[in-house]
Coordinates of C-alpha atoms in Angstrom, one line a residue:
M1 CA 12.4 -76.3 -16.0
S2 CA 8.8 -75.6 -14.4
D3 CA 7.0 -71.8 -15.8
S4 CA 7.6 -71.0 -12.1
A5 CA 11.3 -70.3 -13.3
V6 CA 10.4 -68.3 -16.7
V7 CA 8.5 -65.5 -14.4
L8 CA 11.9 -63.9 -13.4
N9 CA 12.7 -61.0 -15.9
P10 CA 16.1 -61.5 -16.5
P11 CA 19.1 -58.9 -16.8
A12 CA 18.0 -55.9 -19.2
A13 CA 21.6 -56.8 -21.3
R14 CA 20.1 -59.6 -22.7
S15 CA 18.8 -57.3 -25.2
K16 CA 22.8 -56.8 -26.6
V17 CA 23.9 -61.3 -26.5
V18 CA 24.2 -62.0 -30.2
P19 CA 23.6 -65.6 -29.1
R20 CA 26.8 -67.7 -31.5
E21 CA 24.4 -71.0 -33.4
E22 CA 27.1 -73.4 -32.4
T23 CA 26.9 -72.2 -28.8
Q24 CA 22.6 -72.2 -28.6
A25 CA 22.5 -75.4 -30.4
K26 CA 25.6 -76.8 -27.7
L27 CA 23.3 -75.5 -25.0
D28 CA 19.7 -76.8 -26.2
A29 CA 21.4 -80.3 -26.3
R30 CA 22.5 -79.6 -22.6
S31 CA 19.2 -78.6 -22.4
R32 CA 17.7 -81.8 -23.5
A33 CA 20.0 -84.5 -22.6
A34 CA 19.6 -82.9 -18.8
G35 CA 15.7 -84.3 -19.4
L36 CA 15.9 -87.2 -20.3
I37 CA 16.0 -89.3 -16.5
K38 CA 13.2 -88.5 -14.7
P39 CA 12.3 -88.3 -10.9
A40 CA 10.7 -90.6 -10.2
A41 CA 12.3 -93.4 -12.6
Q42 CA 13.0 -96.5 -11.1
Y43 CA 16.7 -96.0 -12.9
T44 CA 19.8 -96.0 -10.7
V45 CA 23.4 -95.5 -11.7
A46 CA 23.3 -99.2 -11.3
D47 CA 20.8 -100.2 -14.6
R48 CA 23.3 -97.7 -16.0
L49 CA 26.4 -100.1 -15.7
E50 CA 24.5 -102.8 -16.7
E51 CA 23.1 -101.8 -20.0
Q52 CA 26.6 -99.8 -20.5
A53 CA 28.5 -102.8 -19.6
A54 CA 26.3 -105.3 -22.1
R55 CA 26.7 -102.7 -24.9
F56 CA 30.2 -101.8 -24.9
G57 CA 31.0 -105.4 -23.4
E58 CA 35.0 -105.8 -24.0
R59 CA 36.0 -102.5 -24.9
N60 CA 38.1 -100.8 -22.0
F61 CA 36.6 -99.2 -19.3
L62 CA 39.4 -98.5 -17.5
I63 CA 43.1 -98.4 -17.5
Y64 CA 45.5 -98.4 -14.1
G65 CA 49.0 -98.8 -15.0
G66 CA 49.1 -102.1 -17.7
R67 CA 45.8 -103.4 -16.1
R68 CA 42.6 -103.1 -17.9
F69 CA 39.3 -103.4 -17.5
S70 CA 36.9 -103.6 -19.6
Y71 CA 33.2 -102.3 -18.8
A72 CA 32.0 -106.2 -18.4
E73 CA 35.0 -107.6 -16.0
V74 CA 34.0 -104.1 -14.5
D75 CA 30.4 -105.1 -13.7
A76 CA 31.7 -108.3 -13.0
R77 CA 33.9 -107.4 -10.1
A78 CA 30.5 -104.9 -9.2
N79 CA 28.3 -108.1 -9.2
Q80 CA 30.8 -109.6 -6.4
V81 CA 31.2 -106.7 -4.1
A82 CA 27.5 -106.9 -4.1
H83 CA 27.5 -110.2 -3.8
A84 CA 30.0 -110.6 -0.6
L85 CA 28.3 -106.8 0.8
H86 CA 24.8 -108.5 0.9
A87 CA 26.5 -112.1 2.6
R88 CA 27.3 -108.5 5.5
G89 CA 24.1 -108.1 5.8
L90 CA 24.3 -104.6 3.9
R91 CA 21.0 -103.9 2.3
C92 CA 19.5 -101.1 0.2
G93 CA 19.3 -98.1 1.6
D94 CA 21.8 -98.2 4.1
V95 CA 25.0 -95.5 3.4
C96 CA 28.2 -97.6 3.6
A97 CA 31.6 -95.2 3.8
L98 CA 34.3 -95.3 1.5
A99 CA 37.7 -94.1 2.0
M100 CA 40.0 -95.7 -0.8
E101 CA 42.6 -93.9 -2.8
N102 CA 42.4 -93.9 -6.7
R103 CA 42.8 -97.8 -7.7
P104 CA 40.1 -99.8 -9.8
E105 CA 38.8 -100.7 -6.8
F106 CA 37.5 -98.3 -5.5
F107 CA 35.0 -98.1 -9.1
F108 CA 34.3 -101.7 -8.7
Y109 CA 32.8 -101.0 -4.1
W110 CA 31.2 -98.3 -5.6
F111 CA 29.3 -99.9 -8.5
G112 CA 28.5 -102.9 -6.1
L113 CA 27.0 -101.2 -3.0
A114 CA 24.8 -99.1 -6.0
K115 CA 23.8 -102.9 -7.3
L116 CA 22.9 -102.9 -3.9
G117 CA 21.3 -99.4 -3.2
V118 CA 23.3 -98.1 -0.8
V119 CA 24.3 -94.7 -0.3
V120 CA 28.0 -94.8 -0.3
A121 CA 29.7 -92.2 1.6
V122 CA 32.9 -90.8 -0.7
I123 CA 35.7 -90.1 2.6
N124 CA 38.9 -88.0 2.2
T125 CA 42.0 -90.3 2.5
H126 CA 43.7 -88.1 4.4
V127 CA 41.7 -87.1 7.1
S128 CA 42.0 -88.9 10.7
G129 CA 40.7 -87.9 14.4
R130 CA 37.6 -85.2 14.1
P131 CA 37.5 -84.6 10.8
L132 CA 37.1 -88.5 10.1
T133 CA 34.8 -88.7 12.8
H134 CA 32.4 -86.0 12.1
A135 CA 32.6 -87.8 8.2
L136 CA 31.1 -90.9 10.0
E137 CA 28.9 -89.1 11.8
T138 CA 27.6 -87.1 9.9
T139 CA 26.0 -89.5 7.1
G140 CA 25.0 -92.1 9.4
A141 CA 27.1 -94.6 7.9
R142 CA 26.0 -98.1 8.8
A143 CA 30.0 -99.2 7.5
A144 CA 33.2 -98.9 6.3
I145 CA 34.8 -100.2 3.2
I146 CA 38.5 -99.2 3.8
G147 CA 41.5 -99.3 1.8
E148 CA 44.3 -100.7 3.3
E149 CA 46.2 -98.0 2.2
C150 CA 44.1 -95.5 4.3
I151 CA 44.1 -98.1 7.3
E152 CA 45.9 -96.1 9.6
N153 CA 43.9 -93.3 9.3
F154 CA 41.1 -95.4 11.2
A155 CA 43.7 -96.6 13.4
L156 CA 44.6 -93.2 14.3
T157 CA 40.7 -91.7 15.5
P158 CA 39.7 -93.8 18.2
H159 CA 37.2 -91.9 19.4
R160 CA 35.0 -93.1 16.0
P161 CA 31.9 -94.1 15.9
A162 CA 30.4 -97.8 16.0
Q163 CA 30.8 -100.0 12.9
P164 CA 31.4 -102.4 10.8
L165 CA 35.7 -102.0 9.4
Y166 CA 35.9 -104.2 6.0
V167 CA 39.6 -104.3 4.8
V168 CA 40.8 -103.9 1.3
A169 CA 43.7 -105.5 0.2
D170 CA 46.3 -103.2 -1.6
A171 CA 49.1 -104.8 -2.7
E172 CA 51.0 -101.0 -3.9
K173 CA 50.7 -99.7 -0.4
P174 CA 50.5 -102.7 2.4
A175 CA 49.9 -101.4 6.0
R176 CA 51.6 -102.2 9.1
P177 CA 49.9 -105.3 10.9
E178 CA 48.7 -102.8 14.0
H179 CA 47.0 -100.9 12.2
R180 CA 45.6 -104.1 9.9
A181 CA 44.1 -104.9 13.7
I182 CA 41.4 -102.8 14.4
A183 CA 39.5 -103.9 11.2
S184 CA 36.4 -106.2 11.2
A185 CA 37.2 -108.0 8.6
D186 CA 39.7 -108.3 6.0
I187 CA 36.5 -109.0 3.0
T188 CA 39.1 -109.5 -0.4
G189 CA 39.5 -113.2 -0.2
D190 CA 35.1 -112.7 0.3
V191 CA 34.8 -110.9 -2.7
E192 CA 37.4 -112.5 -4.8
G193 CA 35.3 -115.8 -4.1
A194 CA 32.0 -113.6 -4.3
S195 CA 30.0 -114.7 -8.1
R196 CA 30.1 -112.8 -11.1
A197 CA 26.9 -113.2 -11.9
C198 CA 24.2 -110.2 -11.7
F199 CA 23.6 -109.1 -8.4
P200 CA 19.4 -109.5 -8.4
R201 CA 17.9 -106.1 -9.0
D202 CA 15.1 -107.3 -7.0
G203 CA 16.4 -105.5 -3.8
R204 CA 16.6 -101.9 -5.3
A205 CA 14.0 -102.1 -7.9
A206 CA 11.5 -99.6 -5.8
L207 CA 14.8 -97.2 -6.1
R208 CA 13.4 -93.9 -7.8
A209 CA 16.3 -91.7 -9.4
E210 CA 15.6 -88.7 -7.3
E211 CA 17.3 -90.9 -4.4
T212 CA 21.1 -90.4 -3.0
M213 CA 23.5 -92.1 -4.4
L214 CA 26.6 -90.4 -3.3
L215 CA 27.5 -88.6 -0.2
I216 CA 30.2 -85.6 -1.1
F217 CA 31.9 -83.9 1.1
T218 CA 32.3 -80.2 0.5
S219 CA 36.5 -79.2 0.3
G220 CA 36.4 -77.7 3.7
T221 CA 38.4 -74.9 2.7
T222 CA 37.0 -72.7 5.9
G223 CA 36.3 -75.9 8.2
L224 CA 34.7 -79.4 8.7
P225 CA 33.7 -79.9 5.3
K226 CA 29.4 -80.9 4.6
A227 CA 27.9 -84.2 3.0
A228 CA 26.3 -83.1 0.0
R229 CA 24.1 -85.3 -1.5
Y230 CA 23.8 -86.7 -4.7
S231 CA 21.2 -88.2 -6.8
H232 CA 21.1 -91.5 -9.2
M233 CA 19.0 -88.8 -11.4
R234 CA 21.5 -85.5 -11.2
W235 CA 24.9 -88.1 -11.3
M236 CA 23.8 -89.7 -14.6
S237 CA 21.6 -86.5 -16.5
S238 CA 25.7 -85.1 -15.6
G239 CA 27.0 -87.9 -18.1
D240 CA 23.8 -87.1 -20.6
V241 CA 24.9 -83.2 -20.7
M242 CA 28.7 -83.4 -20.5
E243 CA 28.7 -85.8 -23.7
V244 CA 26.9 -83.6 -25.3
T245 CA 28.9 -80.9 -24.7
L246 CA 32.2 -82.6 -25.1
G247 CA 30.9 -84.2 -28.0
A248 CA 32.7 -87.6 -26.2
T249 CA 32.7 -90.8 -28.0
P250 CA 33.8 -94.8 -27.3
E251 CA 36.9 -93.3 -29.0
D252 CA 37.3 -90.7 -25.9
V253 CA 39.9 -91.4 -23.5
F254 CA 39.6 -89.7 -19.8
Y255 CA 42.5 -89.1 -17.5
C256 CA 40.6 -89.4 -13.9
C257 CA 44.1 -87.6 -11.9
L258 CA 42.0 -86.1 -9.2
P259 CA 41.0 -87.8 -5.9
L260 CA 37.6 -89.8 -6.2
Y261 CA 36.6 -88.5 -3.1
H262 CA 35.8 -85.2 -4.8
G263 CA 32.8 -83.8 -6.9
A264 CA 35.0 -83.5 -10.1
A265 CA 36.2 -86.8 -10.7
A266 CA 33.9 -89.2 -9.5
T267 CA 31.1 -87.3 -11.2
S268 CA 31.4 -85.7 -14.3
V269 CA 34.2 -87.8 -15.2
T270 CA 32.9 -90.8 -14.2
S271 CA 29.6 -90.3 -15.8
T272 CA 30.8 -89.2 -19.4
A273 CA 33.0 -91.9 -19.7
L274 CA 30.7 -94.5 -19.1
K275 CA 27.5 -93.0 -20.4
A276 CA 29.8 -92.7 -23.6
G277 CA 31.5 -95.9 -23.2
S278 CA 34.8 -94.1 -22.9
S279 CA 37.7 -95.5 -21.6
I280 CA 38.8 -93.9 -18.3
V281 CA 42.7 -93.9 -17.6
V282 CA 43.1 -93.9 -13.6
R283 CA 46.1 -92.3 -11.8
R284 CA 46.6 -92.7 -7.8
K285 CA 47.4 -89.0 -7.8
F286 CA 48.2 -85.5 -10.0
S287 CA 52.0 -86.3 -10.8
T288 CA 53.8 -83.3 -13.1
R289 CA 55.9 -85.6 -13.9
E290 CA 54.1 -88.0 -14.6
F291 CA 51.2 -86.0 -16.4
W292 CA 52.4 -85.9 -20.2
H293 CA 54.2 -89.5 -20.4
D294 CA 49.7 -90.9 -19.0
V295 CA 48.6 -89.0 -22.2
R296 CA 51.3 -89.7 -25.1
A297 CA 51.3 -93.4 -23.4
N298 CA 47.0 -94.1 -23.0
G299 CA 46.3 -91.9 -26.4
I300 CA 44.1 -89.8 -23.4
T301 CA 42.0 -87.5 -25.2
V302 CA 40.1 -85.6 -22.5
F303 CA 41.0 -84.6 -18.4
Q304 CA 40.1 -82.6 -15.9
Y305 CA 41.3 -79.8 -14.0
I306 CA 42.0 -77.4 -11.3
G307 CA 43.5 -74.5 -11.8
E308 CA 46.0 -75.2 -9.6
I309 CA 47.3 -78.3 -12.3
C310 CA 47.0 -76.4 -14.9
R311 CA 49.9 -73.6 -13.3
Y312 CA 52.0 -76.5 -12.2
L313 CA 52.5 -78.1 -15.6
L314 CA 53.6 -74.8 -16.4
N315 CA 56.3 -74.3 -14.1
A316 CA 58.0 -77.3 -15.4
P317 CA 60.6 -77.0 -17.9
P318 CA 59.5 -76.4 -21.5
Q319 CA 60.3 -79.2 -23.8
P320 CA 60.8 -79.6 -27.6
D321 CA 57.4 -82.4 -27.7
D322 CA 55.0 -80.5 -25.3
R323 CA 52.9 -80.3 -28.5
V324 CA 52.8 -83.7 -29.2
H325 CA 49.8 -85.7 -27.4
S326 CA 46.6 -86.5 -28.3
L327 CA 44.6 -84.1 -25.9
R328 CA 41.8 -82.3 -27.7
C329 CA 39.4 -81.4 -24.9
M330 CA 39.5 -80.3 -20.9
L331 CA 37.2 -79.4 -18.4
G332 CA 37.5 -77.7 -15.1
A333 CA 37.7 -74.7 -13.5
G334 CA 40.4 -71.6 -11.9
L335 CA 42.0 -71.2 -15.0
S336 CA 43.0 -67.7 -15.7
A337 CA 42.6 -65.7 -18.4
D338 CA 46.7 -65.5 -18.4
T339 CA 47.3 -69.0 -17.1
W340 CA 44.2 -69.6 -20.1
T341 CA 46.4 -68.1 -22.9
R342 CA 49.8 -69.7 -21.4
W343 CA 48.5 -73.6 -21.5
L344 CA 47.7 -72.6 -25.5
E345 CA 50.4 -70.9 -26.5
R346 CA 52.6 -74.1 -25.5
F347 CA 50.7 -76.9 -25.4
G348 CA 48.9 -76.1 -28.5
P349 CA 44.8 -75.9 -29.8
I350 CA 43.4 -77.7 -26.6
Q351 CA 39.5 -77.1 -26.4
V352 CA 38.7 -76.0 -23.3
F353 CA 35.7 -76.0 -21.4
E354 CA 35.6 -73.9 -18.4
G355 CA 32.8 -74.1 -16.2
W356 CA 31.3 -72.5 -13.1
G357 CA 28.7 -74.9 -9.8
S358 CA 30.1 -77.1 -6.9
T359 CA 29.1 -80.0 -6.1
E360 CA 26.3 -79.0 -4.6
A361 CA 25.1 -76.4 -7.1
N362 CA 21.4 -76.4 -8.4
T363 CA 22.7 -74.6 -11.5
A364 CA 25.6 -74.0 -13.9
I365 CA 27.7 -72.1 -16.5
I366 CA 30.2 -73.9 -19.1
N367 CA 31.9 -71.5 -21.9
V368 CA 31.5 -73.8 -24.9
D369 CA 33.0 -71.8 -27.4
N370 CA 36.3 -71.0 -25.7
Y371 CA 36.6 -67.5 -24.9
V372 CA 39.5 -67.3 -23.3
G373 CA 38.9 -66.4 -19.2
S374 CA 35.7 -66.8 -19.2
C375 CA 33.3 -69.7 -17.1
G376 CA 30.9 -69.4 -19.3
R377 CA 27.5 -67.6 -20.8
V378 CA 23.9 -67.3 -20.9
P379 CA 22.2 -67.0 -24.6
D380 CA 19.1 -67.1 -23.1
W381 CA 18.0 -66.1 -19.9
N382 CA 14.5 -68.2 -19.8
K383 CA 16.4 -71.1 -21.0
T384 CA 18.8 -71.4 -17.4
N385 CA 17.7 -71.2 -13.5
F386 CA 20.7 -68.5 -12.7
R387 CA 20.4 -65.3 -11.9
L388 CA 23.0 -62.5 -10.8
V389 CA 22.4 -60.5 -7.7
R390 CA 23.9 -57.9 -6.4
Y391 CA 25.7 -58.4 -3.1
D392 CA 27.2 -55.6 -0.7
V393 CA 30.9 -57.0 0.3
E394 CA 31.0 -54.7 2.9
T395 CA 27.6 -55.0 5.3
E396 CA 28.3 -59.2 3.7
S397 CA 24.1 -58.3 2.3
H398 CA 21.6 -58.7 -0.6
P399 CA 20.9 -54.9 -1.5
R400 CA 17.3 -55.0 -1.9
D401 CA 15.1 -52.8 -4.4
E402 CA 12.0 -50.8 -3.3
N403 CA 9.4 -53.8 -3.0
G404 CA 12.2 -55.6 -1.3
R405 CA 13.2 -57.6 -3.8
Y406 CA 16.8 -58.3 -4.8
I407 CA 18.3 -56.4 -7.7
L408 CA 19.9 -58.4 -11.0
C409 CA 23.0 -56.9 -12.2
Q410 CA 23.8 -55.2 -14.7
P411 CA 27.2 -55.7 -16.8
G412 CA 30.3 -55.1 -14.8
E413 CA 28.6 -55.4 -11.9
V414 CA 29.8 -57.5 -9.1
G415 CA 27.0 -59.5 -7.5
E416 CA 26.3 -63.4 -6.2
G417 CA 25.3 -66.2 -8.6
I418 CA 22.1 -68.0 -7.6
G419 CA 20.1 -70.7 -8.5
Y420 CA 16.2 -70.8 -9.0
I421 CA 14.7 -74.2 -6.5
V422 CA 12.9 -75.9 -8.7
N423 CA 10.3 -78.4 -7.2
H424 CA 8.4 -80.5 -9.3
P425 CA 7.7 -84.1 -9.4
E426 CA 8.2 -83.9 -13.5
I427 CA 11.4 -82.7 -13.5
G428 CA 15.2 -83.0 -11.9
G429 CA 16.7 -79.5 -13.0
G430 CA 16.7 -77.1 -10.7
R431 CA 16.4 -79.2 -7.8
F432 CA 18.8 -78.4 -4.8
E433 CA 19.3 -81.4 -2.7
G434 CA 21.3 -80.2 0.1
Y435 CA 23.2 -81.7 2.9
T436 CA 23.1 -84.8 5.5
S437 CA 22.4 -81.6 8.0
E438 CA 19.1 -80.3 6.9
E439 CA 20.8 -77.4 8.6
A440 CA 23.0 -76.4 6.1
T441 CA 20.8 -77.3 3.7
E442 CA 18.4 -74.2 5.2
K443 CA 21.4 -72.1 5.9
K444 CA 22.2 -72.2 1.6
I445 CA 18.9 -70.6 0.7
L446 CA 17.7 -68.0 -0.1
R447 CA 13.6 -67.0 0.2
N448 CA 11.0 -64.5 -1.3
V449 CA 14.1 -63.2 -3.4
F450 CA 11.6 -62.0 -6.9
T451 CA 8.8 -62.8 -6.2
D452 CA 6.7 -63.8 -2.2
G453 CA 7.4 -68.0 -1.8
D454 CA 10.4 -68.8 -4.1
A455 CA 14.0 -70.1 -3.0
F456 CA 17.2 -70.2 -4.7
W457 CA 20.1 -71.6 -3.6
S458 CA 22.9 -69.5 -2.9
S459 CA 26.3 -69.9 -4.0
G460 CA 28.5 -67.7 -2.2
D461 CA 30.2 -66.8 -5.2
L462 CA 31.0 -63.3 -6.8
L463 CA 30.5 -63.1 -10.4
R464 CA 30.4 -60.6 -13.2
Y465 CA 29.1 -60.8 -16.5
D466 CA 30.0 -58.6 -19.7
E467 CA 28.1 -56.7 -22.5
N468 CA 28.0 -60.4 -24.5
G469 CA 26.9 -62.1 -21.6
Y470 CA 30.2 -64.0 -20.7
F471 CA 30.6 -64.9 -17.3
Y472 CA 33.8 -64.6 -14.7
F473 CA 34.3 -65.6 -11.9
V474 CA 35.3 -63.1 -9.1
D475 CA 35.7 -64.4 -6.0
R476 CA 34.4 -66.2 -2.9
I477 CA 32.3 -64.4 -0.4
G478 CA 34.4 -63.5 2.7
D479 CA 37.9 -63.6 0.2
T480 CA 36.7 -60.5 -1.3
F481 CA 37.7 -57.3 0.9
R482 CA 37.5 -53.3 1.4
W483 CA 40.5 -52.1 1.9
K484 CA 41.0 -47.3 1.4
S485 CA 37.1 -47.8 0.5
E486 CA 37.5 -50.3 -2.5
N487 CA 36.9 -53.8 -2.8
V488 CA 39.1 -56.1 -3.3
S489 CA 39.0 -59.4 -5.3
T490 CA 41.3 -62.1 -3.7
A491 CA 40.6 -63.8 -6.9
E492 CA 41.7 -60.9 -9.5
V493 CA 44.7 -60.3 -7.8
A494 CA 46.3 -63.5 -7.9
D495 CA 45.3 -63.4 -11.5
A496 CA 47.5 -60.8 -11.3
L497 CA 50.3 -61.7 -10.3
V498 CA 50.1 -65.3 -10.7
D499 CA 53.4 -65.1 -13.6
Y500 CA 55.7 -63.8 -11.2
P501 CA 59.0 -65.5 -12.6
G502 CA 60.0 -68.3 -10.6
M503 CA 56.9 -68.4 -8.1
E504 CA 55.2 -71.5 -7.8
L505 CA 51.9 -70.7 -6.3
I506 CA 50.2 -67.1 -4.5
N507 CA 47.4 -67.0 -1.9
I508 CA 46.1 -63.7 -1.4
Y509 CA 43.8 -62.9 1.6
G510 CA 42.8 -59.9 3.8
V511 CA 44.1 -58.9 7.2
Q512 CA 43.1 -56.7 10.0
V513 CA 45.1 -53.6 10.6
P514 CA 44.5 -52.6 14.0
G515 CA 42.5 -49.1 13.9
H516 CA 41.9 -48.8 10.2
E517 CA 38.7 -50.2 8.3
G518 CA 38.8 -52.8 6.2
R519 CA 41.6 -55.7 5.9
A520 CA 44.9 -55.3 4.4
G521 CA 46.3 -57.1 1.0
M522 CA 47.9 -60.0 2.2
A523 CA 50.7 -62.1 -0.2
A524 CA 51.2 -66.3 1.0
I525 CA 53.6 -67.1 -1.6
V526 CA 55.9 -70.2 -2.7
M527 CA 58.9 -69.8 -4.8
Q528 CA 60.3 -72.7 -7.3
P529 CA 63.2 -74.9 -6.3
G530 CA 65.8 -73.2 -6.7
H531 CA 64.1 -69.2 -7.1
A532 CA 64.5 -66.0 -4.4
F533 CA 62.0 -63.4 -3.3
D534 CA 63.2 -60.5 -5.3
P535 CA 61.3 -57.5 -3.5
K536 CA 61.8 -54.8 -5.9
T537 CA 60.3 -56.8 -9.0
F538 CA 57.9 -57.6 -7.6
Y539 CA 57.1 -54.7 -6.8
A540 CA 57.1 -54.0 -10.1
L541 CA 54.6 -55.8 -11.2
T542 CA 52.0 -54.5 -8.8
E543 CA 52.3 -51.2 -9.8
A544 CA 51.7 -52.4 -13.5
R545 CA 49.0 -55.0 -12.7
L546 CA 47.3 -53.6 -9.8
P547 CA 45.8 -50.2 -8.4
R548 CA 47.4 -49.2 -5.5
Y549 CA 44.8 -50.4 -2.4
A550 CA 44.6 -53.7 -4.7
A551 CA 48.1 -54.1 -4.0
P552 CA 49.5 -57.0 -1.0
Q553 CA 50.8 -54.7 1.8
F554 CA 52.7 -57.4 3.0
V555 CA 54.6 -60.5 1.6
R556 CA 54.8 -63.9 3.6
V557 CA 57.2 -66.0 1.7
S558 CA 56.6 -69.4 2.6
S559 CA 58.4 -73.4 2.3
A560 CA 54.8 -74.5 1.1
A561 CA 51.3 -73.9 0.5
D562 CA 48.2 -74.5 2.5
L563 CA 46.4 -76.4 0.6
T564 CA 43.4 -78.7 0.3
T565 CA 43.6 -82.1 -1.2
T566 CA 42.3 -80.7 -3.9
F567 CA 44.4 -78.1 -4.7
K568 CA 42.3 -75.1 -3.5
L569 CA 43.7 -72.8 -1.4
R570 CA 43.3 -72.8 2.6
K571 CA 43.3 -69.0 3.9
V572 CA 41.6 -69.5 7.9
D573 CA 45.4 -70.0 9.1
L574 CA 46.8 -67.3 7.1
Q575 CA 44.0 -64.9 8.3
R576 CA 44.6 -65.3 11.9
Q577 CA 48.1 -64.9 11.9
G578 CA 48.3 -62.1 9.2
Y579 CA 51.2 -60.0 10.3
D580 CA 52.4 -61.1 13.5
D581 CA 56.2 -62.0 13.2
K582 CA 55.9 -64.0 15.9
A583 CA 53.2 -66.3 14.8
F584 CA 55.4 -68.0 11.9
D585 CA 58.9 -68.1 10.3
D586 CA 58.2 -67.3 7.0
P587 CA 60.3 -64.3 6.2
L588 CA 57.8 -61.3 5.8
Y589 CA 57.9 -58.5 3.8
V590 CA 56.1 -55.2 4.2
R591 CA 55.1 -52.5 1.0
D592 CA 57.6 -49.9 0.9
D593 CA 56.2 -47.3 -1.7
A594 CA 58.7 -45.0 -1.0
G595 CA 61.4 -47.3 -1.9
A596 CA 59.4 -48.7 -4.4
T597 CA 60.0 -52.5 -3.0
Y598 CA 58.8 -54.5 -0.3
A599 CA 61.5 -53.7 2.9
P600 CA 61.7 -57.0 5.6
Y601 CA 59.6 -56.5 8.6
S602 CA 60.1 -54.2 11.1
L603 CA 58.6 -52.0 13.4
E604 CA 60.1 -49.5 11.0
A605 CA 58.7 -50.5 7.9
L606 CA 55.8 -50.7 9.6
E607 CA 55.9 -47.0 10.4
R608 CA 57.5 -46.1 6.7
A609 CA 54.0 -48.1 5.1
G610 CA 52.0 -46.2 8.1
L611 CA 50.7 -49.0 9.9
P612 CA 50.1 -50.1 13.4
P613 CA 52.1 -53.7 14.9
F614 CA 50.3 -56.5 14.7
A615 CA 47.7 -56.4 18.0

C-alpha cells in the first residue's frame, strides 16, 4: 500500500485489539503474497498456466464425472483453442463472450483465449432477451463462444449485436437444429484438429499484468448487471493470497459447484487451485442430493460456498455418515452464526473462512481463525486500505464532522465498508478496476473522504465490528429500512428466523405503507415439501428473537423463491408488490399482536394491526 493510504486515522478502538499470533502471521503472509505481481509485469494467466503445466504435468487439474484432465492436458487443449480462434481472426486486446455451463471445455476456451491475450466476458447461462443483449453490448464482444447447451438463449434474442457466434458441441445437452442454425460455425472440429503445440507468446508479449483478463457481471439483484473488470494481476494475486490463507497444496481437491460465470468460482477457486497445483472437481450445477457423494467419491478437501448452499444442505435429512468425509475447509460468504454453528455440529470441525468483499472490490476481510459469525478481523489498521464509516440509512448519506470529513465508526456502530483506492504504478493491491461503464465506475467512488483528493471505493454494504475488532455483515444499503423510528436490518432479521421449523428460505424486505413513515417489514418464505406454515409458531419465534419493531408485519408464503442463479435473493418485485393481495396468489398474513399470531389477510386484520389497505 502507498504511504498516502496510511495517513488515515484508524478507529480509536484499535488499541483494544489484541492480535492473535496465528492470525497476524497468516495476514502478514497474505500481504506478502499479494505484493508479488507488479502491475507492469509482462506476466499473464496464460504464463502461469504454462508454468504450472510444466511443473505439475501429469497431476490431475480438472475432474468431471469420470473424466480427468492433467495440467499438461488442459494446457494442450488451451493451445488447440488458441490456434483455432487465432485462425478465426481473434487477436490480443479483443473481447470475446463465453456462454457455457460448468464443464471442462469452459476452462479450455477460457485459457485458450488468455493465450491469445483476448479478454473473456463470461455470460450468465440463464439470460436471454434484453439482459443478454445488454451483456454483449456493454462488453463490446467481437465474437461469442457458445456452449451448445446455451444456444437457445441466443436464438430467443433477436436484437442482439451482430458478431460471429461460434458453437461448441455438448453431448450431454444437444440443442435443437433450428437453434443451432443461428451459429456462424461449429468450431468443435476446428479445435479438435488444431495443433497442441504451445501457442506462440509473441501476440501477447507486451500484455501487462494490470490489464483486463475477465469481465464478470455483478449479480443483478436490483436491475441489469454491470460488467466488472478483472485483471490478470488481481486474478493471480487472489490465488497467491488464498493459497497462503487456506494452506493449499497439490494434495488438495477443490469443489466447483457454483457457476463459472460467477466471481467466486472463476476467481478464488480456479486461481487458488492453479497456484497450488491442486485439482478441481467440476459439477454442472449445485445439487443437494449429490453434494456429499461428490465429496466422498473424489476426496474433496475444499469447497466455496454461498450461505444458501449451506442452508440447503442442512435442510436435507440427517444421515449416519454426515461426519464421514474429506472436507477440511470451506470459504465463502453469507453464513449466519446460527447456520455456521449447526453446520459444525452436524458435519464436524471444518475450518470456515467466511469473508466479505465482492467481484469488483478493491479491499476485503476474511475470517482466518474460525470466529463464528464474523466475516473477519483487522489486527493492524495500518496494513489495510479498508475503513468503516458512518452511514445514515434515513437520509441515505454519510454524516460528516466539523471539517466536512467522513466519520469513522466505533465498535458497535453500523457503517459502510469502503476501500482506499491506491493509484501507484508499482502497487497492485488496492486498485479499483471498475466496470466497462465509466459512469457506473464513477458512481462507486467516494472522493475527499478524509483528505482533499483521496478516493475510496463504495461497497454499498453495511457492517459493524465489536470490541475485539471482529466484523459482521449487517445488510446492503437500501435493504436496511426504518420502522417506528428504528433501523431494521433485513439480513439480521432473516438470520434470527432462519431456523423456523420446516422453512426452506426466508426473504426479508421493507414495504411502503400509506400514511406511515419508513417501511414495514415483510417476510416472503418458502416451506419445505411436506411442511405447512404455522402462524402461531412463527409469531412466537419473532417474539423470542426480535424486538417488536423489527418483527415482520406481513408474511407471504410463496411456492418458490426469486433467486439469482448464484443463490442471491431478489427483492425488487416483492417490494413493488408489497402487501397488495391482488398482485399475487400467495397466501398472505398480517401480524396480530392481540392474538399472538399472524392472521390471514383481510381488511379486518389490517385494521386490528393499525395498518391501512395497500395503495
